[in-house]
Coordinates of C-alpha atoms in Angstrom, one line a residue:
E299 CA -71.0 49.2 -3.7
E300 CA -70.2 48.3 -7.3
R301 CA -69.0 44.7 -8.3
M302 CA -66.8 44.3 -11.3
S303 CA -65.0 41.4 -12.8
E304 CA -61.2 41.9 -13.1
T305 CA -61.6 41.1 -16.7
T306 CA -63.8 44.1 -17.4
A307 CA -62.5 46.0 -20.4
P308 CA -61.1 49.5 -19.9
G309 CA -63.7 52.1 -21.1
S310 CA -66.6 50.2 -19.7
R311 CA -69.2 52.5 -18.1
F312 CA -71.4 52.0 -15.0
P313 CA -74.3 54.4 -14.2
L314 CA -74.2 55.9 -10.7
A315 CA -77.1 57.2 -8.7
G316 CA -77.4 61.0 -9.2
A317 CA -77.5 63.8 -6.5
H318 CA -80.7 65.8 -5.9
D319 CA -80.7 69.5 -5.1
P320 CA -84.2 71.1 -4.5
D321 CA -82.8 74.6 -5.2
S322 CA -83.2 76.1 -8.6
G323 CA -81.2 78.1 -11.0
A324 CA -77.5 78.7 -10.2
N325 CA -78.1 77.3 -6.7
S326 CA -79.1 73.9 -8.1
L327 CA -76.7 71.0 -8.9
Q328 CA -74.0 72.1 -11.2
R329 CA -71.2 69.5 -11.4
Y330 CA -69.8 66.1 -10.2
E331 CA -66.2 65.2 -9.2
L332 CA -64.6 61.8 -8.6
S333 CA -61.5 61.2 -6.5
G334 CA -59.7 58.2 -4.9
D335 CA -58.3 56.0 -7.6
E336 CA -56.5 56.2 -11.0
H337 CA -58.4 53.1 -12.2
F338 CA -61.6 55.1 -12.6
S339 CA -62.8 58.3 -14.1
L340 CA -66.1 60.1 -14.2
A341 CA -68.3 60.9 -17.2
V342 CA -71.5 62.9 -16.9
Q343 CA -74.3 62.5 -19.4
A344 CA -77.2 64.9 -19.9
G345 CA -80.6 63.5 -19.3
P346 CA -83.7 64.2 -21.4
G347 CA -84.8 66.9 -19.0
G348 CA -81.3 68.5 -19.0
D349 CA -80.4 66.8 -15.7
Q350 CA -76.8 65.5 -15.2
R351 CA -76.3 61.7 -14.9
P352 CA -72.9 60.5 -13.5
E353 CA -71.3 57.4 -14.9
L354 CA -68.3 55.5 -13.5
V355 CA -65.7 54.8 -16.3
L356 CA -63.1 52.1 -16.0
A357 CA -59.9 53.9 -17.0
K358 CA -57.3 51.2 -16.3
A359 CA -57.5 47.4 -16.2
L360 CA -58.4 45.8 -12.9
D361 CA -56.3 43.1 -11.1
R362 CA -57.9 41.5 -8.1
E363 CA -54.6 39.9 -7.1
E364 CA -53.2 43.5 -6.9
A365 CA -56.2 45.2 -5.3
A366 CA -59.4 43.4 -4.4
F367 CA -61.3 46.7 -3.5
H368 CA -61.2 50.3 -4.7
E369 CA -62.5 53.1 -2.5
L370 CA -63.9 56.2 -4.4
V371 CA -65.6 59.5 -3.4
L372 CA -68.2 61.1 -5.7
R373 CA -68.7 64.8 -4.9
A374 CA -71.7 66.8 -6.2
S375 CA -71.6 70.7 -6.0
D376 CA -74.2 73.4 -6.6
G377 CA -73.6 76.9 -8.0
G378 CA -74.6 78.9 -4.9
D379 CA -72.3 81.3 -3.1
P380 CA -71.0 79.9 -1.0
A381 CA -71.4 76.6 -2.9
R382 CA -72.8 73.6 -1.1
T383 CA -71.6 70.0 -1.8
G384 CA -72.6 66.5 -1.1
T385 CA -70.5 63.3 -1.2
A386 CA -71.1 59.6 -1.7
R387 CA -68.6 56.8 -1.0
I388 CA -68.3 54.2 -3.7
R389 CA -66.7 50.9 -3.0
V390 CA -65.8 48.8 -6.0
A391 CA -65.3 45.1 -5.3
V392 CA -63.2 43.3 -7.9
L393 CA -64.5 39.9 -8.7
D394 CA -61.9 37.2 -9.3
A395 CA -61.4 35.8 -12.8
N396 CA -59.2 32.8 -13.5
D397 CA -56.4 34.9 -15.1
N398 CA -53.5 33.2 -13.2
A399 CA -52.2 29.7 -13.9
P400 CA -50.6 27.7 -11.1
V401 CA -46.8 28.2 -10.8
F402 CA -44.5 25.5 -9.5
S403 CA -41.9 26.6 -7.0
Q404 CA -39.3 25.2 -9.3
A405 CA -39.3 23.9 -12.9
E406 CA -37.4 20.7 -12.1
Y407 CA -37.3 18.6 -9.0
T408 CA -34.4 16.2 -8.5
V409 CA -34.3 13.6 -5.8
R410 CA -32.0 10.6 -5.0
V411 CA -33.4 7.7 -3.1
A412 CA -31.9 4.3 -2.1
E413 CA -33.5 1.3 -3.8
D414 CA -34.4 -0.2 -0.4
V415 CA -36.6 2.7 0.8
P416 CA -39.8 1.3 2.4
V417 CA -43.0 1.3 0.5
G418 CA -45.2 4.3 1.5
S419 CA -42.2 6.6 1.9
I420 CA -42.6 10.2 0.6
L421 CA -39.9 10.8 -2.0
V422 CA -40.6 14.4 -2.9
T423 CA -43.2 17.1 -2.4
L424 CA -44.1 19.4 -5.2
T425 CA -45.5 22.9 -4.5
A426 CA -47.4 25.1 -6.9
T427 CA -49.2 28.4 -6.0
D428 CA -52.1 30.1 -7.8
A429 CA -52.8 33.8 -7.1
D430 CA -56.5 33.5 -7.8
E431 CA -59.0 32.7 -5.2
G432 CA -61.7 30.0 -4.6
L433 CA -61.8 27.3 -7.2
N434 CA -59.7 29.4 -9.5
G435 CA -56.9 29.2 -7.0
H436 CA -57.4 25.6 -5.8
V437 CA -54.5 23.6 -7.2
K438 CA -54.6 19.8 -7.7
Y439 CA -51.7 17.6 -8.8
I440 CA -51.6 14.8 -11.4
F441 CA -49.1 12.8 -13.3
H442 CA -48.9 14.3 -16.8
K443 CA -46.3 12.1 -18.5
I444 CA -45.1 8.9 -16.8
S445 CA -43.9 5.5 -17.9
D446 CA -45.9 2.4 -17.3
R447 CA -43.3 1.1 -14.9
A448 CA -43.1 4.3 -13.0
S449 CA -46.9 4.4 -12.6
E450 CA -46.7 1.0 -11.0
L451 CA -44.1 2.3 -8.5
L452 CA -45.2 5.9 -7.7
Q453 CA -48.4 7.7 -6.7
I454 CA -49.1 11.4 -6.1
S455 CA -51.4 13.1 -3.7
A456 CA -53.8 15.4 -5.7
E457 CA -54.1 17.8 -2.8
T458 CA -50.5 17.9 -1.3
G459 CA -48.3 17.2 -4.3
E460 CA -46.5 14.4 -2.3
I461 CA -45.0 11.7 -4.5
S462 CA -44.8 8.5 -2.5
L463 CA -43.7 4.9 -3.2
K464 CA -46.4 2.2 -3.6
N465 CA -44.1 -0.7 -4.8
N466 CA -40.4 -1.6 -4.2
L467 CA -37.8 0.2 -6.3
D468 CA -35.1 -1.8 -8.0
F469 CA -31.9 -0.1 -9.1
E470 CA -30.9 -3.1 -11.3
E471 CA -34.2 -2.8 -13.2
I472 CA -34.4 1.0 -13.7
S473 CA -32.0 3.5 -12.0
L474 CA -33.7 6.7 -13.2
H475 CA -37.4 7.6 -13.4
E476 CA -38.3 10.9 -15.2
L477 CA -41.8 12.1 -15.3
E478 CA -43.9 15.3 -15.6
V479 CA -46.4 16.5 -13.0
Q480 CA -49.2 18.9 -13.8
A481 CA -50.7 21.4 -11.4
R482 CA -54.2 22.4 -12.5
D483 CA -56.5 25.0 -10.9
G484 CA -60.3 24.8 -10.9
G485 CA -60.6 26.9 -14.0
G486 CA -58.5 24.6 -16.1
L487 CA -55.2 26.6 -16.2
S488 CA -52.1 24.5 -15.5
D489 CA -48.3 24.4 -15.1
T490 CA -46.0 21.4 -15.4
A491 CA -42.7 20.5 -13.7
I492 CA -40.2 17.8 -14.4
V493 CA -39.4 15.3 -11.7
A494 CA -36.2 13.2 -11.9
I495 CA -35.9 10.4 -9.4
T496 CA -32.5 8.7 -9.3
V497 CA -32.5 5.3 -7.6
T498 CA -29.2 4.6 -5.8
D499 CA -27.7 1.2 -5.5
V500 CA -27.9 -0.9 -2.3
N501 CA -26.0 -4.2 -2.0
D502 CA -29.0 -6.4 -2.3
N503 CA -27.7 -8.8 -4.9
A504 CA -25.2 -11.6 -4.2
P505 CA -22.8 -12.6 -7.0
E506 CA -24.1 -15.1 -9.5
I507 CA -21.9 -18.0 -10.6
S508 CA -22.7 -19.9 -13.8
V509 CA -20.7 -22.7 -15.5
R510 CA -20.3 -21.9 -19.2
S511 CA -18.3 -25.1 -20.0
S512 CA -16.8 -27.9 -18.0
L513 CA -15.1 -31.2 -18.7
S514 CA -17.1 -34.3 -17.8
E515 CA -13.9 -35.9 -16.5
I516 CA -10.2 -35.1 -16.3
S517 CA -7.5 -37.5 -17.1
E518 CA -5.2 -38.1 -14.1
D519 CA -2.2 -37.3 -16.2
A520 CA -3.5 -33.9 -17.2
S521 CA -0.7 -31.4 -17.2
S522 CA -0.5 -28.3 -15.0
G523 CA -2.5 -25.5 -16.4
T524 CA -5.1 -27.7 -18.1
V525 CA -8.5 -25.8 -18.1
V526 CA -11.3 -28.0 -16.7
A527 CA -14.1 -25.4 -16.4
L528 CA -15.0 -21.9 -17.6
L529 CA -17.1 -19.9 -15.1
H530 CA -18.9 -16.6 -15.5
V531 CA -19.4 -14.5 -12.4
Q532 CA -21.6 -11.4 -12.2
D533 CA -23.1 -9.1 -9.6
R534 CA -26.1 -7.0 -10.7
D535 CA -25.2 -4.2 -8.2
S536 CA -22.9 -1.3 -9.2
G537 CA -19.7 0.2 -7.8
A538 CA -18.1 -1.6 -5.0
N539 CA -21.3 -3.6 -4.5
G540 CA -20.8 -5.1 -7.9
E541 CA -17.1 -5.8 -7.7
V542 CA -16.5 -9.5 -7.1
Q543 CA -13.6 -11.6 -5.9
C544 CA -13.5 -15.3 -6.5
S545 CA -11.7 -18.1 -4.8
L546 CA -11.6 -21.9 -4.4
D547 CA -11.8 -23.7 -1.1
G548 CA -8.4 -25.0 -0.2
G549 CA -7.2 -28.6 -0.4
V550 CA -7.9 -29.3 -4.1
P551 CA -5.4 -29.6 -6.9
F552 CA -7.0 -26.7 -8.8
R553 CA -6.8 -22.9 -8.9
L554 CA -8.7 -20.0 -10.5
R555 CA -7.3 -17.9 -13.2
S556 CA -9.0 -14.6 -14.2
S557 CA -9.9 -14.5 -17.8
Q558 CA -11.5 -11.7 -19.9
G559 CA -14.2 -9.7 -18.4
S560 CA -16.1 -11.6 -15.7
Y561 CA -14.8 -15.0 -16.7
Y562 CA -12.7 -17.3 -14.7
R563 CA -10.9 -20.5 -15.6
V564 CA -10.5 -23.5 -13.3
V565 CA -7.1 -25.1 -14.1
V566 CA -5.1 -28.0 -12.8
T567 CA -2.3 -27.0 -10.5
A568 CA 1.3 -28.3 -10.5
S569 CA 0.4 -31.0 -8.0
A570 CA -0.4 -34.1 -10.1
L571 CA -3.8 -35.7 -10.1
D572 CA -4.0 -39.3 -8.9
R573 CA -7.2 -41.2 -9.5
E574 CA -6.0 -43.9 -7.1
Q575 CA -5.9 -41.3 -4.3
A576 CA -9.0 -39.4 -5.3
S577 CA -11.3 -40.5 -8.1
E578 CA -13.3 -37.2 -7.9
H579 CA -12.9 -33.8 -6.5
R580 CA -15.6 -31.6 -4.9
V581 CA -14.5 -28.1 -5.9
T582 CA -16.3 -25.2 -4.1
V583 CA -16.2 -21.8 -5.9
V584 CA -16.9 -18.8 -3.6
A585 CA -17.7 -15.4 -5.1
R586 CA -17.8 -12.4 -2.7
D587 CA -18.6 -8.8 -3.5
K588 CA -17.0 -5.7 -1.9
G589 CA -20.3 -4.3 -0.5
S590 CA -20.7 -3.4 3.2
P591 CA -21.8 -5.8 4.4
A592 CA -20.5 -8.1 1.7
L593 CA -22.7 -10.7 0.0
S594 CA -21.4 -14.0 -1.2
S595 CA -22.5 -17.1 -3.1
S596 CA -20.9 -20.4 -3.8
M597 CA -21.3 -23.4 -6.1
V598 CA -19.8 -26.9 -6.2
L599 CA -18.1 -28.4 -9.2
M600 CA -18.0 -32.2 -9.2
L601 CA -14.9 -33.1 -11.2
E602 CA -14.3 -36.8 -11.9
V603 CA -10.7 -38.1 -12.6
S604 CA -10.4 -40.7 -15.3
D605 CA -7.9 -43.5 -15.1
V606 CA -4.6 -43.7 -16.8
N607 CA -2.6 -47.0 -16.8
D608 CA 0.1 -45.7 -14.5
N609 CA 0.2 -48.8 -12.1
A610 CA 1.5 -52.2 -12.9
P611 CA 0.0 -55.3 -11.2
V612 CA 1.6 -56.1 -7.9
F613 CA 1.8 -59.7 -6.6
E614 CA 0.7 -60.2 -3.0
E615 CA 4.0 -62.0 -2.5
A616 CA 7.3 -61.5 -4.2
A617 CA 8.0 -65.3 -4.1
Y618 CA 5.7 -68.2 -3.6
S619 CA 6.4 -71.7 -2.3
A620 CA 4.3 -74.8 -2.6
Y621 CA 4.8 -78.4 -1.4
V622 CA 3.3 -81.3 -3.4
A623 CA 3.6 -85.0 -2.5
E624 CA 4.8 -87.1 -5.4
N625 CA 2.4 -89.3 -7.4
N626 CA -0.1 -86.5 -7.4
A627 CA -3.0 -86.6 -9.9
G628 CA -2.6 -84.6 -13.1
G629 CA -4.7 -81.4 -13.0
A630 CA -4.4 -81.1 -9.2
L631 CA -4.4 -77.6 -7.8
V632 CA -0.9 -76.7 -6.6
L633 CA -1.5 -73.1 -5.3
R634 CA -3.0 -69.7 -6.3
V635 CA -1.1 -66.6 -7.1
S636 CA -2.7 -63.2 -6.8
A637 CA -1.8 -59.7 -8.0
R638 CA -3.7 -56.4 -7.6
D639 CA -3.7 -53.4 -9.9
A640 CA -4.7 -50.0 -8.5
D641 CA -6.0 -48.8 -11.8
S642 CA -9.6 -49.2 -12.9
G643 CA -11.4 -50.9 -15.8
S644 CA -9.2 -52.7 -18.3
N645 CA -6.2 -50.9 -16.9
G646 CA -6.7 -52.8 -13.6
R647 CA -7.9 -56.1 -15.1
V648 CA -5.1 -58.7 -14.4
S649 CA -4.3 -61.9 -16.3
Y650 CA -1.7 -64.5 -15.5
S651 CA 0.8 -66.4 -17.6
L652 CA 3.9 -68.6 -17.3
E653 CA 7.0 -66.7 -18.1
G654 CA 9.5 -69.6 -17.9
G655 CA 11.4 -71.5 -15.3
S656 CA 14.2 -73.9 -14.4
G657 CA 14.8 -76.6 -16.9
D658 CA 11.6 -78.0 -18.3
A659 CA 9.7 -76.8 -15.3
A660 CA 7.2 -75.1 -17.5
S661 CA 6.0 -78.5 -18.5
Y662 CA 5.1 -79.5 -15.0
V663 CA 2.5 -76.8 -14.2
S664 CA 0.0 -74.4 -15.9
V665 CA -1.7 -71.3 -14.7
E666 CA -5.3 -70.2 -15.3
A667 CA -5.2 -66.8 -16.9
Q668 CA -8.1 -65.2 -15.0
S669 CA -7.8 -66.7 -11.5
G670 CA -4.1 -67.3 -11.1
A671 CA -4.7 -71.0 -10.1
V672 CA -1.6 -73.1 -10.7
Y673 CA -2.3 -76.7 -11.7
A674 CA -0.1 -79.8 -12.0
Q675 CA 0.2 -80.8 -15.6
R676 CA 1.3 -84.4 -14.6
S677 CA 2.2 -86.5 -11.7
F678 CA 5.4 -85.5 -10.0
D679 CA 8.2 -88.0 -9.1
Y680 CA 10.4 -87.1 -6.2
E681 CA 13.1 -89.5 -7.4
Q682 CA 13.3 -87.6 -10.8
C683 CA 12.8 -84.0 -9.7
R684 CA 12.8 -82.9 -6.1
E685 CA 12.1 -79.2 -6.7
F686 CA 11.6 -76.7 -9.5
A687 CA 10.8 -73.0 -10.0
V688 CA 8.6 -71.2 -12.5
V689 CA 8.2 -67.4 -13.2
M690 CA 4.6 -66.1 -13.2
R691 CA 3.7 -62.9 -15.0
A692 CA 0.8 -60.7 -14.1
Q693 CA -0.3 -58.3 -16.9
D694 CA -3.0 -55.7 -17.0
G695 CA -5.2 -54.8 -19.9
G696 CA -3.9 -51.3 -20.4
E697 CA -2.5 -49.8 -23.6
P698 CA 0.4 -50.2 -23.4
A699 CA 0.1 -53.0 -20.9
R700 CA 2.0 -53.1 -17.6
S701 CA 3.2 -56.3 -15.9
S702 CA 5.2 -57.7 -13.1
T703 CA 6.6 -61.2 -12.2
A704 CA 6.9 -63.4 -9.2
T705 CA 8.8 -66.7 -8.7
V706 CA 7.0 -69.8 -7.7
R707 CA 9.1 -72.6 -6.2
I708 CA 7.5 -76.0 -5.9
F709 CA 9.0 -78.7 -3.7
V710 CA 8.1 -82.4 -4.3
L711 CA 7.7 -84.5 -1.2
D712 CA 8.8 -88.1 -1.1
R713 CA 6.5 -91.0 -0.6
N714 CA 7.5 -94.6 0.0
D715 CA 6.8 -95.7 -3.5
N716 CA 10.0 -97.7 -4.1
A717 CA 11.0 -101.1 -2.6
P718 CA 14.7 -101.8 -1.7
R719 CA 16.7 -103.5 -4.5
V720 CA 19.1 -106.4 -3.7

């Protein structure tokens, strides 16, 4: 048996064991012949003593992957009549050389995977074959070109070519990972393949609502359409998962108007604001995407309503009556009047004054501006004035001021302070 590397150059010679014929002369060994394979031919060299020495000549390049063995027959013949022959079988074993690189089953692998695929899942399996044997044909797989982020997410089995997930994918962060995988045999030859992993979106993000601007307070006389807040709504998902509808919870005097892009305006509706009915409004904004199942989020806007002087003071009674016995002391309390104003601050701060009255009635009493207490200016005399009326004005501190009036009628009661005259 001869052993030859498949890289042996054509023309190489390999000595063969010669035949022995004890006859002499024409009956002795005369010639050699080789049969069995086109890869080999036979050369015969003359030895120093005139003997013939056969050599095996490689006529055509060997390829172990095509034929690992070659079976040959060497025939030796003498010159006798009849001629006698002898044969020897020659088996040539072709030794492997690393003359084949690994070859991937496809030049590019494309895979689509949902972003919520569990960690540990096998995303794709690459396959490369090598026609060589032993270490020369043993293929191992490695990442050849890969981004830092992809290397944190993916791992490859050196033996099987399986690419699996070692950390969670995120479509919103990176939707496409492109990398190169190298298949290398034990002799250092290699092939590369491109792998494109497309991450598909899953509805895993709820809409996000942010306030870009907002009024700290709204005047209660704000007209319909007044913008009180500007909102920005976004959903990091794509497609229907990222399409958002916004609404306000009912029961508030506001509505949403879509603005440019993902912006919304919160505006006052046609129903007038009234601070005296509601001094602040809790407005809930709800954003819902069109995913299945849909995700939603909400936020609350606290909108305070500022006062406008739209209410005049209102007396507790439209008309007041008081009874005072004559001969009262000057400065005595006659009665108190009271008015309330639904507004706040200076708009609701009430002060009192005398507007006028019957005759010189205004000279009989005075009113304390802050408290509404009405005092007698002097002693009353039933015999001179049995009753009189004054007009009280209640005025707020708004700008312009609002006011209202009430009538106060005072009756003087008689006392027995005069003797009969004869």
